[in-house]
């Protein structure tokens, strides 16, 4: 079949306008008087897919009524507005009124040509026209604009889109969008005018758009996007408002295309205004019975400090939460700011009023094409008919965000059927939750590392987690499988199963190699909004081999062979961190207890505790992190715990010391010393992270830290500073054990780079205090690469 392309351009739009306007004027005006008579019948001609009854339903004149210029004109307009017809003519044939239509064709296929940087799938998602949809010129032009906008957002500002049609039989067409992508339009330079308080370099780090550079081959922010430019104006406004410039304005944001058409010069013209400080801060509790002094304690803005709009917003949020805790769930907080321009002071009054009680009439969830409604609803703590509570909404938002299923989560309040009712709409935008990772990297502990991992956080849209992971390095090889159902049997109880096989080579540290396999069953119960308890039963079979007797510590030789561990554990977790991925505020505590016994040949009890505290020193840029960990293991039933189950500390847990670099050690026959693990450890860390003053696009941040702690205790033969003759074939040797409670400490600094190849961290640490046989380490780093 011969294809005939028809181009749709500006002329077609003009022709369409005439096709709508001309028929009404041309056909009606000459016969205005003639039509002023009763219509005996209405005849529809030219329709193929559209039923005659459908045409009748849009006619503004019916059989038995008088036809005139007004109702004929209204009928033509109504029929055109349906989008079903390319042309409509109405004329008289005797006493009958004839409606002659030309139907718009049906789209058989939509395709794209000339596109390479944006694939067909993304273009189809952007276009509204689909197969088996009625073709109209207006819809085509709308899709042309949408596709062009998509290219602009992707940095192709010079892209052009030309729609063409291939006419087929039975009034069908193939729609083809011919695309000329052109060159990527980069941002060559970004300048500012009117800025005195902050330099151009400082303001460039605030906005999202960035200047193009050769090394930004993974970045998209150096491409010109008008929508991003508008967002940059808002970012500038927030930045100045956070630094006391309450009168700040962006006068203009212009983008000038370079003569070569391949780059833009962007300029922001700003008016900073004066910098204000905070004056009087007062609270008006209104009709509520709130304690004004208690409310004042949660206000971030304080007298004499530089004005910060974000602190005012945070204060409003804190006051609303405090009011909700006191029983005023519908309290409204309005900050009223009195500007003293002469003294450059802003007086702030927080006005609290008790709002009317409102009930949730209905909860609508939109945007979840894959995730089941129940997965979202179960994270809410309110249902239809409950009183609307902003605290519960805020908590639900945090829980939904923690799921990591959605790109965006928006809670919208819509009017209900009555004044005291509302419809709560939860609009979500889903993101990919399945991953297939191929990674490689290098770490101080395991040297070269390769990993293949398949995981799905939202299995079949049910919120279940499943993962299969394989890891290969010079020191450790493993395969593990994990499955978790977060709401077992529809209740707030998690259940999961694990299975693993590992091989670990510890010959460098302790002269032994282990092979083990096993599995575990676990369950968890949420006790409150921030606390949970977990139960676990696991079974592990382990085979341990050692190097020659002369190079291996006796304690490790005694532990070699095969053993089985049957372990029951209970864990408690408290967590109120503001983010699980990048926390800047909050506290997290973990207490893990385990008891190994019947079902295996290992008998011990173990307890470990961990605590983390984060506090923003300056906004969310400079963050203090405190970390404390401690643990103890003890044998029972007449058995000592195996040295293989003891604690091996150092490396990431105590920087400045090698992995297994601190703790008890034992001498082998050849004089070498092996780590044999500690029964008790206590380690603390203090770290301050901060930006390096570089643009955010660099992904660089710094940290200074100090680590301190100790690891001690062993049930093996031998005492510190004393020797014991350990018999071997043909003689005896000194198997002295070194065990001290001495406090170790180190200081250091580190740099983290969130690179396109994965996170890279380099730490330089110097030990201030160490024992004689500790193993130290100056530089520690690791990197992961994804292909």
XYZ file of C-alpha atoms in Angstrom:
787
model
C 0.000 0.000 0.000
C 1.346 3.436 -0.907
C 1.761 5.750 2.118
C 0.798 9.350 1.708
C 2.149 11.768 4.333
C 0.172 14.875 5.113
C 1.927 17.619 7.047
C -0.009 19.444 9.739
C 1.238 22.961 10.205
C 0.117 26.512 10.702
C -1.998 26.460 7.537
C -3.971 23.527 8.906
C -4.728 25.466 12.088
C -6.036 28.393 10.026
C -8.085 26.029 7.860
C -9.555 24.498 10.996
C -10.582 27.897 12.273
C -12.348 28.634 8.991
C -13.979 25.198 8.932
C -15.556 25.960 12.280
C -16.622 29.512 11.579
C -17.626 29.513 7.908
C -20.361 26.816 7.808
C -22.535 28.584 10.362
C -22.338 31.921 8.582
C -22.477 30.649 5.033
C -25.358 28.246 5.457
C -27.500 30.093 7.912
C -27.452 33.708 6.830
C -28.921 33.210 3.322
C -31.856 31.187 4.589
C -32.634 32.811 7.891
C -36.217 33.485 6.903
C -36.702 30.106 5.268
C -35.604 28.295 8.364
C -38.193 30.024 10.460
C -40.528 27.066 9.932
C -41.175 23.812 11.709
C -38.695 20.984 11.001
C -40.530 17.806 10.016
C -37.451 15.551 10.303
C -33.687 15.601 10.841
C -31.514 13.532 8.533
C -27.871 12.660 9.386
C -25.524 11.931 6.491
C -21.843 10.991 6.305
C -21.602 9.292 9.698
C -19.749 5.975 9.863
C -18.900 5.227 13.508
C -21.005 7.836 15.239
C -24.650 6.898 15.731
C -27.344 9.275 14.441
C -28.804 9.429 17.955
C -25.491 10.853 19.171
C -25.786 13.659 16.599
C -29.430 14.279 17.598
C -28.380 14.668 21.257
C -26.142 17.648 20.393
C -28.653 19.391 18.110
C -30.100 22.589 19.537
C -33.200 22.241 17.331
C -35.375 19.133 17.323
C -38.130 17.745 15.097
C -41.308 19.768 15.501
C -39.401 22.924 16.438
C -38.695 26.002 14.356
C -35.176 26.284 12.890
C -33.481 29.667 12.838
C -29.985 31.098 12.486
C -29.322 31.047 16.230
C -30.168 27.416 17.009
C -28.532 26.182 13.779
C -25.336 28.057 14.660
C -25.459 26.644 18.218
C -25.948 23.118 16.826
C -22.891 23.397 14.572
C -20.730 24.665 17.446
C -21.945 21.912 19.773
C -21.118 19.213 17.226
C -17.652 20.624 16.567
C -16.919 20.795 20.284
C -17.386 17.031 20.620
C -14.146 16.516 18.698
C -15.829 13.765 16.668
C -16.096 15.691 13.410
C -13.703 17.384 11.004
C -16.540 19.196 9.205
C -20.257 19.862 9.829
C -22.805 21.299 7.380
C -26.501 21.899 8.051
C -28.937 22.741 5.251
C -32.594 22.345 4.337
C -33.990 19.683 2.062
C -37.701 20.384 1.763
C -39.141 20.369 5.265
C -36.271 18.250 6.543
C -33.079 19.471 8.108
C -29.993 17.672 6.822
C -26.896 17.366 9.056
C -23.965 16.386 6.877
C -20.860 15.397 8.869
C -17.323 14.344 8.118
C -15.962 12.269 10.954
C -12.481 12.720 12.362
C -10.396 9.637 11.634
C -9.491 6.992 14.207
C -5.817 6.708 15.164
C -4.437 3.312 14.207
C -0.895 3.827 15.517
C 1.266 6.554 17.089
C 4.981 6.475 16.316
C 8.039 8.692 16.652
C 10.905 9.244 14.232
C 14.222 11.040 14.665
C 14.398 10.685 18.445
C 17.505 9.200 20.054
C 18.104 10.859 23.440
C 14.488 10.392 24.584
C 13.080 6.951 23.901
C 9.628 6.099 22.539
C 8.353 4.986 25.948
C 8.907 8.394 27.541
C 7.448 10.193 24.535
C 4.305 8.041 24.618
C 3.911 8.782 28.311
C 4.056 12.506 27.542
C 1.661 12.435 24.567
C -2.073 12.189 25.211
C -3.062 10.691 21.856
C -3.176 6.900 21.810
C -4.190 4.100 19.484
C -7.980 3.870 18.905
C -8.465 7.495 19.962
C -10.281 10.043 17.782
C -7.822 12.183 15.846
C -8.217 15.979 16.032
C -5.876 18.721 14.946
C -6.213 20.452 18.327
C -5.077 17.342 20.193
C -2.170 16.867 17.821
C -0.966 20.434 18.355
C -1.324 19.970 22.113
C 0.893 16.890 21.957
C 3.403 18.759 19.814
C 3.705 21.377 22.557
C 3.988 18.706 25.272
C 6.754 16.852 23.431
C 8.622 20.086 22.720
C 8.351 20.996 26.427
C 9.758 17.582 27.357
C 12.751 18.209 25.126
C 13.260 21.655 26.637
C 13.303 20.120 30.121
C 15.896 17.639 28.858
C 18.164 20.373 27.534
C 17.172 20.339 23.863
C 15.773 23.819 23.585
C 16.099 23.891 19.790
C 14.176 20.655 19.211
C 11.343 20.778 16.665
C 8.377 18.444 16.327
C 6.360 18.067 13.126
C 3.294 15.817 13.090
C 2.371 13.890 9.952
C -0.412 11.443 9.154
C -0.587 8.400 6.932
C -4.151 7.904 5.711
C -5.486 4.344 5.813
C -8.708 2.688 4.774
C -11.894 2.855 6.843
C -11.152 6.433 7.894
C -8.083 5.495 9.942
C -4.697 7.195 10.173
C -1.206 6.496 11.461
C 0.156 9.483 13.366
C 3.892 10.101 13.063
C 5.779 12.727 15.087
C 8.938 13.633 13.185
C 11.466 15.015 15.652
C 14.623 16.996 15.039
C 16.349 17.007 18.430
C 19.119 19.416 17.509
C 21.976 20.075 19.936
C 21.811 20.102 23.718
C 21.527 23.665 24.967
C 23.917 23.984 27.892
C 24.196 26.822 30.388
C 27.476 28.588 29.649
C 27.405 31.151 32.448
C 25.231 32.293 35.381
C 25.617 35.850 36.667
C 23.852 38.027 39.236
C 23.267 41.745 39.453
C 22.211 43.714 42.529
C 23.771 41.256 45.003
C 26.075 42.682 47.670
C 25.616 40.372 50.666
C 26.447 37.202 48.746
C 28.861 36.749 45.876
C 28.005 35.139 42.552
C 29.805 31.929 43.493
C 27.830 31.629 46.723
C 24.492 32.186 44.975
C 25.352 29.663 42.254
C 25.585 27.022 44.979
C 22.044 27.930 46.110
C 20.220 27.492 42.812
C 19.580 24.224 41.014
C 20.760 25.274 37.565
C 24.514 24.931 37.141
C 27.107 26.084 34.651
C 28.261 23.507 32.141
C 31.625 21.839 32.649
C 33.418 18.968 30.939
C 33.307 16.758 34.039
C 29.514 17.058 34.495
C 28.782 14.276 32.049
C 26.279 12.657 34.449
C 24.549 15.901 35.415
C 21.374 17.346 33.929
C 21.317 20.611 35.880
C 23.648 22.290 33.377
C 20.944 22.121 30.696
C 18.683 25.101 30.252
C 15.131 24.560 31.508
C 12.671 27.475 31.942
C 10.751 25.580 34.640
C 13.955 25.018 36.589
C 14.713 28.727 36.262
C 11.440 29.557 38.021
C 12.341 27.098 40.763
C 15.734 28.791 41.082
C 13.986 32.100 41.766
C 12.166 30.449 44.662
C 15.422 28.950 45.957
C 17.033 32.395 45.943
C 14.072 33.842 47.804
C 14.270 31.126 50.472
C 18.020 31.637 50.830
C 17.725 35.359 51.457
C 14.725 34.943 53.784
C 16.755 32.444 55.824
C 19.491 35.051 56.183
C 17.403 37.993 57.350
C 16.541 39.716 54.075
C 12.768 39.916 54.487
C 12.319 42.431 51.645
C 14.264 40.432 49.064
C 12.904 40.273 45.511
C 13.998 38.692 42.259
C 13.425 41.465 39.731
C 14.067 39.300 36.680
C 15.616 36.064 35.475
C 16.676 36.216 31.851
C 18.192 33.612 29.559
C 19.962 34.777 26.429
C 20.676 32.266 23.686
C 24.222 32.375 22.375
C 24.726 33.143 18.656
C 25.694 29.512 17.998
C 22.327 28.399 19.426
C 23.973 25.778 21.637
C 24.263 27.556 25.004
C 22.546 30.100 27.256
C 23.751 33.037 29.323
C 21.560 33.359 32.447
C 21.313 36.464 34.585
C 19.373 37.013 37.817
C 18.623 40.598 38.749
C 17.873 40.878 42.492
C 17.015 43.509 45.071
C 18.314 42.428 48.488
C 16.945 45.104 50.793
C 18.104 45.501 54.418
C 18.993 42.634 56.762
C 16.641 42.305 59.743
C 17.037 40.918 63.229
C 14.311 39.463 65.439
C 12.724 41.843 67.943
C 9.929 40.941 70.345
C 8.623 37.366 70.106
C 5.195 36.969 71.696
C 2.436 34.357 71.819
C -1.298 34.935 71.842
C -3.060 31.732 72.959
C -6.471 33.117 72.009
C -9.453 30.998 73.043
C -7.267 28.000 73.883
C -6.033 27.141 77.380
C -2.449 26.582 76.269
C 0.388 27.680 78.534
C 2.116 30.558 76.739
C 5.443 29.809 78.468
C 5.329 26.181 77.341
C 4.532 27.247 73.795
C 7.425 29.732 73.835
C 9.848 26.878 74.532
C 9.231 25.340 71.092
C 9.648 28.608 69.164
C 12.859 28.692 67.151
C 12.982 32.462 66.591
C 14.650 34.325 69.455
C 15.150 38.002 70.189
C 18.343 39.558 68.877
C 19.099 36.798 66.378
C 19.160 37.220 62.640
C 15.700 36.750 61.139
C 15.172 33.369 59.489
C 11.890 32.641 57.715
C 12.439 28.886 57.963
C 12.655 29.211 61.750
C 9.287 30.954 61.731
C 7.782 28.134 59.641
C 9.303 25.539 61.952
C 7.947 27.404 64.964
C 4.437 27.326 63.473
C 4.792 23.579 62.948
C 6.071 23.030 66.504
C 3.284 25.107 68.039
C 0.671 23.220 66.002
C 2.079 19.909 67.247
C 2.157 21.121 70.865
C -1.433 22.302 70.560
C -2.419 18.923 69.159
C -0.761 17.144 72.084
C -2.720 19.351 74.473
C -6.002 18.355 72.824
C -6.378 21.215 70.353
C -6.072 19.193 67.147
C -7.704 21.937 65.071
C -5.630 24.851 66.318
C -4.544 27.385 63.708
C -1.285 29.274 64.163
C -0.777 32.534 62.296
C 2.560 34.376 62.555
C 2.012 38.137 62.456
C 5.138 40.123 61.634
C 5.468 43.824 62.468
C 8.272 45.385 60.396
C 10.347 48.225 61.911
C 12.193 49.367 58.784
C 14.040 52.165 60.574
C 15.700 49.929 63.167
C 15.648 46.884 60.859
C 13.786 44.804 63.410
C 10.934 42.331 62.918
C 8.563 41.791 65.852
C 6.833 38.396 65.628
C 3.531 37.454 67.250
C 2.272 33.877 67.005
C -1.505 34.022 67.141
C -3.194 30.732 68.128
C -6.884 30.188 67.513
C -8.926 27.034 68.007
C -10.414 26.139 64.638
C -13.736 24.366 64.077
C -13.818 20.582 64.454
C -13.722 18.886 61.066
C -14.298 15.218 60.265
C -12.875 13.061 57.485
C -15.768 12.175 55.191
C -13.749 10.168 52.681
C -10.134 9.256 51.932
C -9.253 9.146 48.234
C -5.933 7.767 46.994
C -4.823 8.723 43.491
C -1.733 8.095 41.409
C -1.011 4.585 42.695
C -1.126 2.577 39.489
C 0.862 -0.310 41.013
C 0.757 -0.023 44.787
C -2.437 -1.383 46.347
C -4.648 1.064 48.236
C -4.388 -1.006 51.417
C -0.589 -0.597 51.451
C -1.094 3.177 51.741
C -4.155 3.089 53.999
C -2.482 0.882 56.596
C 0.124 3.598 57.185
C -2.653 6.006 58.187
C -3.867 6.156 61.753
C -7.238 7.638 60.914
C -10.204 6.386 58.904
C -13.407 7.794 57.442
C -15.484 9.355 60.191
C -12.553 10.275 62.440
C -11.832 13.827 63.479
C -9.197 15.408 61.243
C -5.852 15.508 63.070
C -2.827 17.277 61.609
C -0.426 15.371 63.849
C -1.649 12.030 62.522
C -1.381 13.365 58.971
C 2.209 14.477 59.544
C 3.118 11.087 60.995
C 1.444 9.308 58.081
C 3.451 11.416 55.655
C 6.699 10.402 57.389
C 5.728 6.723 57.346
C 4.815 6.809 53.659
C 8.071 8.606 52.874
C 10.014 5.962 54.806
C 8.500 3.243 52.591
C 10.516 4.677 49.681
C 7.821 3.651 47.200
C 6.901 7.143 45.995
C 8.616 10.047 44.266
C 6.078 12.521 45.621
C 3.438 12.377 48.366
C 0.844 15.133 48.653
C -1.974 15.331 51.208
C -4.774 17.522 49.880
C -7.849 18.727 51.718
C -11.018 18.985 49.643
C -14.435 20.347 50.787
C -16.850 17.654 51.879
C -20.634 17.442 51.653
C -20.992 19.668 54.731
C -19.102 22.525 56.352
C -17.689 20.253 59.070
C -16.542 17.545 56.661
C -13.619 17.233 54.300
C -12.313 14.791 51.740
C -8.700 13.825 52.304
C -6.972 13.123 49.003
C -3.577 11.424 49.035
C -1.862 11.993 45.697
C 1.234 9.893 45.110
C 3.693 9.569 42.270
C 5.222 6.126 42.209
C 8.851 5.397 41.485
C 10.778 2.304 40.570
C 11.152 -0.023 43.552
C 12.933 -2.916 41.851
C 16.671 -2.873 41.364
C 19.183 -4.980 39.502
C 22.637 -3.853 40.574
C 26.007 -4.822 39.197
C 28.653 -3.162 41.299
C 32.372 -3.243 41.820
C 34.651 -1.365 44.132
C 37.521 -1.327 46.577
C 37.518 -1.179 50.362
C 40.234 -1.223 52.951
C 38.856 -4.376 54.568
C 37.944 -6.553 51.598
C 40.112 -5.053 48.836
C 38.407 -5.552 45.452
C 34.670 -6.247 45.797
C 32.068 -7.330 43.246
C 28.338 -7.568 43.918
C 25.250 -8.665 42.008
C 21.979 -7.840 43.733
C 18.316 -8.201 42.784
C 15.744 -6.644 45.078
C 12.141 -5.480 45.086
C 10.857 -3.243 47.881
C 7.225 -3.358 46.765
C 6.626 -6.884 45.488
C 3.452 -7.028 43.347
C 2.403 -3.684 44.867
C 1.839 -5.384 48.243
C 4.654 -3.642 50.117
C 6.647 -6.857 50.559
C 10.436 -6.857 50.393
C 12.502 -9.546 48.671
C 16.224 -9.583 47.944
C 18.806 -11.945 46.493
C 22.390 -10.801 46.873
C 25.736 -12.265 45.874
C 29.052 -10.740 46.889
C 32.592 -11.666 45.925
C 35.858 -10.286 47.294
C 39.318 -11.510 48.204
C 38.213 -11.835 51.818
C 34.539 -12.773 51.715
C 32.127 -14.543 49.345
C 28.431 -14.798 50.117
C 24.962 -15.491 48.786
C 21.961 -14.453 50.855
C 18.203 -14.320 50.392
C 15.696 -12.288 52.396
C 11.907 -11.875 52.341
C 9.822 -9.608 54.590
C 6.048 -9.178 54.924
C 5.596 -5.921 56.900
C 1.933 -6.587 57.797
C 1.632 -10.303 58.481
C -2.009 -11.535 58.363
C -3.097 -7.918 57.937
C -1.810 -6.926 61.384
C 0.963 -4.542 62.380
C 3.346 -7.445 62.773
C 6.219 -8.048 60.382
C 7.402 -11.525 59.446
C 10.383 -12.602 57.426
C 12.744 -15.385 56.453
C 16.475 -15.315 55.678
C 18.902 -17.820 54.171
C 22.627 -17.467 53.552
C 25.861 -19.143 52.541
C 29.197 -17.417 53.253
C 32.922 -18.035 53.160
C 35.239 -15.666 55.045
C 39.019 -15.602 54.956
C 40.490 -14.168 58.171
C 44.001 -15.502 57.710
C 45.497 -12.009 57.700
C 43.975 -11.100 61.077
C 43.443 -14.383 62.911
C 44.794 -17.283 60.764
C 41.448 -19.013 60.116
C 38.841 -19.421 57.373
C 35.141 -20.133 57.933
C 32.401 -21.594 55.764
C 28.862 -21.334 57.039
C 25.273 -21.666 55.929
C 21.994 -21.225 57.705
C 18.731 -19.381 57.938
C 16.455 -17.442 60.240
C 12.811 -16.733 60.967
C 11.924 -13.335 62.364
C 8.956 -11.235 63.371
C 8.483 -7.695 64.621
C 5.843 -5.706 66.468
C 5.503 -1.932 66.571
C 4.948 -0.832 70.166
C 4.454 2.861 69.447
C 5.063 5.440 66.773
C 8.822 5.311 67.375
C 9.511 1.965 69.062
C 9.451 -1.654 67.920
C 10.413 -5.078 69.240
C 11.735 -7.947 67.092
C 12.022 -11.692 67.696
C 14.337 -13.977 65.761
C 15.341 -17.610 65.618
C 18.343 -18.636 63.541
C 20.374 -21.759 62.889
C 23.929 -21.735 61.522
C 26.275 -24.554 60.560
C 29.920 -23.491 60.535
C 33.142 -25.159 59.420
C 36.420 -23.545 60.481
C 39.859 -24.383 59.139
C 43.147 -22.939 60.312
C 46.641 -22.463 58.951
C 49.466 -24.650 60.246
C 49.717 -25.120 63.995
C 52.926 -23.110 64.149
C 51.305 -19.996 62.664
C 47.930 -20.145 64.439
C 47.056 -19.103 67.980
C 46.020 -22.086 70.175
C 42.638 -20.493 70.959
C 41.751 -20.462 67.265
C 43.032 -23.998 66.750
C 40.795 -25.159 69.629
C 37.762 -23.489 67.973
C 38.358 -25.036 64.551
C 36.210 -27.819 63.176
C 32.457 -28.060 62.749
C 29.830 -26.552 65.030
C 26.132 -25.672 65.020
C 24.572 -22.607 66.578
C 20.871 -22.522 67.477
C 20.096 -18.945 68.484
C 17.046 -17.084 69.752
C 17.175 -13.285 69.786
C 15.105 -10.334 70.997
C 15.747 -6.776 69.828
C 14.286 -3.421 70.806
C 14.539 -0.333 68.580
C 13.602 3.266 69.283
C 13.894 5.658 66.327
C 12.764 9.261 65.899
C 15.334 10.300 63.277
C 14.098 12.825 60.737
C 15.432 10.672 57.883
C 16.597 7.084 57.652
C 18.870 7.869 54.670
C 20.510 11.174 55.643
C 19.572 12.068 59.241
C 20.260 15.519 60.625
C 18.164 15.426 63.793
C 16.877 12.835 66.216
C 17.811 9.799 68.255
C 18.000 6.072 67.542
C 18.673 3.308 70.054
C 19.017 -0.449 69.550
C 19.248 -3.205 72.148
C 19.976 -6.721 70.839
C 19.990 -9.827 73.027
C 20.665 -13.370 71.886
C 20.837 -16.766 73.555
C 22.468 -19.776 71.874
C 21.719 -23.204 73.256
C 19.519 -26.269 72.657
C 19.539 -27.450 69.047
C 23.242 -26.671 68.653
C 26.550 -27.216 70.448
C 27.294 -23.576 71.259
C 26.083 -22.170 74.587
C 26.374 -18.436 75.145
C 24.406 -15.296 75.843
C 25.138 -12.053 74.042
C 23.896 -8.488 74.473
C 24.697 -5.437 72.361
C 23.514 -1.851 72.558
C 23.819 0.991 70.030
C 22.762 4.612 70.270
C 22.919 7.439 67.716
C 22.153 11.105 68.260
C 22.048 13.747 65.510
C 21.760 17.478 66.096
C 21.961 20.314 63.530
C 24.493 22.873 64.730
C 23.798 25.291 61.873
C 20.645 24.726 59.834
C 20.936 21.263 58.260
C 24.405 21.907 56.837
C 26.576 21.365 59.918
C 25.470 18.300 61.863
C 26.750 16.789 65.104
C 26.650 12.983 65.350
C 27.191 11.118 68.604
C 27.449 7.335 68.541
C 27.867 4.852 71.349
C 28.073 1.047 71.140
C 28.715 -1.653 73.718
C 28.495 -5.425 73.893
C 29.225 -8.472 76.049
C 29.196 -12.235 75.437
C 29.212 -14.883 78.183
C 29.199 -18.674 78.098
C 26.978 -20.940 80.201
C 26.207 -24.596 80.730
C 29.875 -25.186 81.550
C 31.098 -23.882 78.172
C 33.028 -20.809 77.167
C 31.955 -18.886 74.042
C 33.984 -19.687 70.950
C 36.512 -17.064 69.951
C 34.765 -17.113 66.566
C 31.643 -15.615 68.207
C 33.553 -12.913 70.076
C 33.715 -9.234 69.068
C 36.363 -8.127 66.562
C 36.620 -4.340 66.636
C 38.502 -1.710 64.672
C 38.236 -0.446 61.132
C 34.924 1.384 60.665
C 33.964 0.882 64.311
C 37.145 2.539 65.655
C 38.943 4.526 62.989
C 42.718 4.758 63.235
C 42.915 1.011 63.912
C 42.777 -1.893 61.468
C 39.850 -4.289 61.284
C 40.268 -6.546 64.366
C 43.024 -4.111 65.339
C 42.094 -3.843 69.038
C 41.178 -6.449 71.644
C 42.782 -9.618 72.988
C 45.519 -11.232 70.919
C 47.432 -14.499 71.323
C 50.929 -15.528 70.273
C 51.458 -18.458 67.888
C 54.457 -20.821 67.823
C 56.261 -18.790 65.144
C 55.947 -15.632 67.224
C 53.115 -14.089 65.179
C 50.116 -12.686 67.048
C 46.489 -13.405 66.119
C 43.340 -11.497 67.127
C 41.091 -13.818 69.160
C 38.163 -11.480 69.764
C 36.904 -9.702 72.877
C 34.106 -10.692 75.225
C 33.363 -7.048 76.085
C 33.661 -3.802 74.162
C 32.640 -0.169 74.670
C 33.166 2.309 71.816
C 32.079 5.907 71.314
C 32.350 8.402 68.478
C 31.842 12.136 68.045
C 31.664 13.517 64.508
C 30.778 16.855 62.939
C 29.946 16.900 59.232
C 29.895 20.088 57.188
C 29.836 21.398 53.603
C 33.130 22.321 51.995
C 31.856 25.563 50.492
C 31.697 24.082 47.017
C 28.574 23.937 44.800
C 26.160 21.175 45.777
C 26.599 19.645 42.336
C 30.141 18.637 43.368
C 28.645 16.268 45.962
C 31.507 16.904 48.416
C 31.251 17.216 52.192
C 33.752 17.042 55.034
C 33.857 15.703 58.572
C 36.066 15.803 61.671
C 35.797 13.105 64.299
C 37.196 11.438 67.350
C 36.700 7.748 68.162
C 37.436 6.150 71.527
C 36.823 2.837 73.247
C 38.143 -0.455 74.484
C 37.725 -4.184 73.815
C 38.844 -6.800 76.326
C 38.097 -10.123 77.990
C 38.835 -13.706 76.970
C 38.481 -17.193 78.454
C 41.502 -18.600 76.629
C 44.616 -19.834 78.432
C 47.418 -17.372 79.012
C 47.525 -14.082 80.885
C 48.669 -10.631 79.941
C 52.380 -10.053 80.375
C 52.888 -13.688 81.343
C 53.672 -16.788 79.351
C 52.203 -20.274 79.485
C 53.925 -23.262 77.934
C 51.533 -24.675 75.317
C 52.577 -28.229 74.328
C 52.859 -29.194 70.673
C 54.403 -32.189 68.978
C 58.120 -32.174 69.663
C 58.229 -29.446 72.327
C 56.490 -26.402 73.792
C 56.202 -22.676 73.079
C 55.044 -19.417 74.682
C 51.318 -18.843 73.873
C 51.084 -15.627 75.793
C 47.708 -13.806 75.607
C 47.610 -10.007 75.533
C 44.451 -8.631 77.121
C 44.052 -5.078 78.417
C 41.203 -2.712 79.289
C 43.255 0.260 78.149
C 41.237 3.054 76.518
C 42.100 3.651 72.870
C 41.406 6.963 71.165
C 41.941 8.564 67.774
C 41.216 11.807 65.952
C 40.789 12.386 62.256
C 39.064 13.995 59.332
C 37.287 12.687 56.280
C 35.852 13.691 52.920
C 32.771 12.146 51.318
C 32.091 12.413 47.596
C 28.698 11.376 46.253
C 30.163 10.522 42.878
C 28.445 9.212 39.730
C 30.165 5.895 40.486
C 28.798 5.590 44.010
C 29.677 7.023 47.431
C 33.371 7.503 48.165
C 34.670 8.207 51.671
C 38.268 8.788 52.663
C 39.180 9.037 56.370
C 42.558 9.953 57.798
C 42.842 9.024 61.492
C 45.698 9.176 63.984
C 45.616 7.058 67.170
C 46.253 9.133 70.305
C 46.200 6.148 72.634
C 46.920 2.506 71.791
C 48.079 -0.746 73.372
C 51.400 -2.399 72.509
C 50.038 -5.068 70.163
C 47.227 -3.017 68.539
C 47.301 -2.736 64.752
C 46.900 0.849 63.534
C 45.750 2.293 60.224
C 46.270 5.830 58.956
C 44.037 5.998 55.850
C 40.758 4.217 55.283
C 38.607 4.462 52.190
C 36.013 2.655 50.110
C 34.170 3.182 46.827
C 31.316 1.421 45.058
C 30.718 1.515 41.324
C 27.487 0.772 39.474
C 27.485 -0.057 35.782
